[in-house]
């Protein structure tokens, strides 16, 4: 897996993940995406969580990401 961000890791305006389709992370991310597409109420919950975390951790990207982890894991588990 490769990860790129611009303009820098400290100030991320854009980031891109490149994952081989044979990597288990690939299927997990696709399962998560597809679940949200087919469950709009869950997608709305995810939107609300991200909004809350973005406000709470506006200057702490790592805490923002960590705050989403359990939600994502639970959805991936449901989706698989």
C-alpha positions as CSV (number, residue, x, y, z in Angstrom):
1,X,0.0,0.0,0.0
2,X,1.3,3.5,-0.9
3,X,0.1,6.7,0.6
4,X,0.6,10.2,-0.7
5,X,-0.5,13.6,0.6
6,X,-0.2,17.1,-0.6
7,X,1.2,19.6,0.3
8,X,2.8,17.8,3.3
9,X,2.0,15.2,5.9
10,X,1.7,18.0,8.5
11,X,-0.8,19.9,6.3
12,X,-3.0,17.5,4.4
13,X,-5.3,19.0,1.9
14,X,-5.3,16.0,-0.4
15,X,-4.4,12.4,0.3
16,X,-4.4,9.3,-1.9
17,X,-4.1,5.6,-1.1
18,X,-2.9,3.1,-3.6
19,X,-3.7,-0.5,-2.6
20,X,-3.2,-3.7,-4.6
21,X,-6.5,-5.5,-5.2
22,X,-5.0,-8.6,-3.6
23,X,-4.4,-6.8,-0.3
24,X,-7.1,-7.6,2.3
25,X,-7.4,-3.9,3.0
26,X,-8.7,-3.4,-0.6
27,X,-11.7,-5.7,0.0
28,X,-12.4,-4.1,3.4
29,X,-12.5,-0.6,1.9
30,X,-14.7,-1.7,-1.0
31,X,-17.0,-3.5,1.4
32,X,-17.3,-0.4,3.6
33,X,-18.0,1.8,0.5
34,X,-20.6,-0.6,-0.8
35,X,-22.3,-0.9,2.6
36,X,-22.7,2.8,2.9
37,X,-24.0,3.1,-0.6
38,X,-26.7,0.6,0.1
39,X,-27.5,1.8,3.7
40,X,-28.2,5.6,3.5
41,X,-29.1,5.7,7.2
42,X,-25.6,4.3,8.1
43,X,-24.0,6.7,5.6
44,X,-25.7,9.6,7.4
45,X,-24.4,8.3,10.8
46,X,-20.9,8.2,9.4
47,X,-21.3,11.8,8.0
48,X,-22.5,13.0,11.5
49,X,-19.6,11.2,13.2
50,X,-17.0,12.7,10.8
51,X,-18.5,16.2,11.3
52,X,-18.4,15.8,15.0
53,X,-14.8,14.5,15.0
54,X,-13.7,17.2,12.5
55,X,-14.9,19.9,14.9
56,X,-13.6,18.1,18.0
57,X,-10.1,17.4,16.5
58,X,-9.7,20.2,14.0
59,X,-6.0,20.4,14.6
60,X,-5.4,16.7,15.3
61,X,-5.7,14.5,12.2
62,X,-4.6,11.4,14.0
63,X,-7.2,11.7,16.7
64,X,-9.9,12.4,14.0
65,X,-8.8,9.2,12.2
66,X,-8.7,7.2,15.4
67,X,-12.2,8.4,16.3
68,X,-13.6,6.8,13.1
69,X,-11.9,3.5,13.5
70,X,-14.4,1.5,15.6
71,X,-17.3,2.7,13.4
72,X,-15.5,1.6,10.3
73,X,-14.5,-1.8,11.7
74,X,-18.1,-2.5,12.8
75,X,-19.4,-1.7,9.3
76,X,-16.7,-3.7,7.6
77,X,-17.7,-6.6,9.9
78,X,-21.4,-6.3,8.9
79,X,-20.6,-5.9,5.3
80,X,-18.5,-9.1,5.1
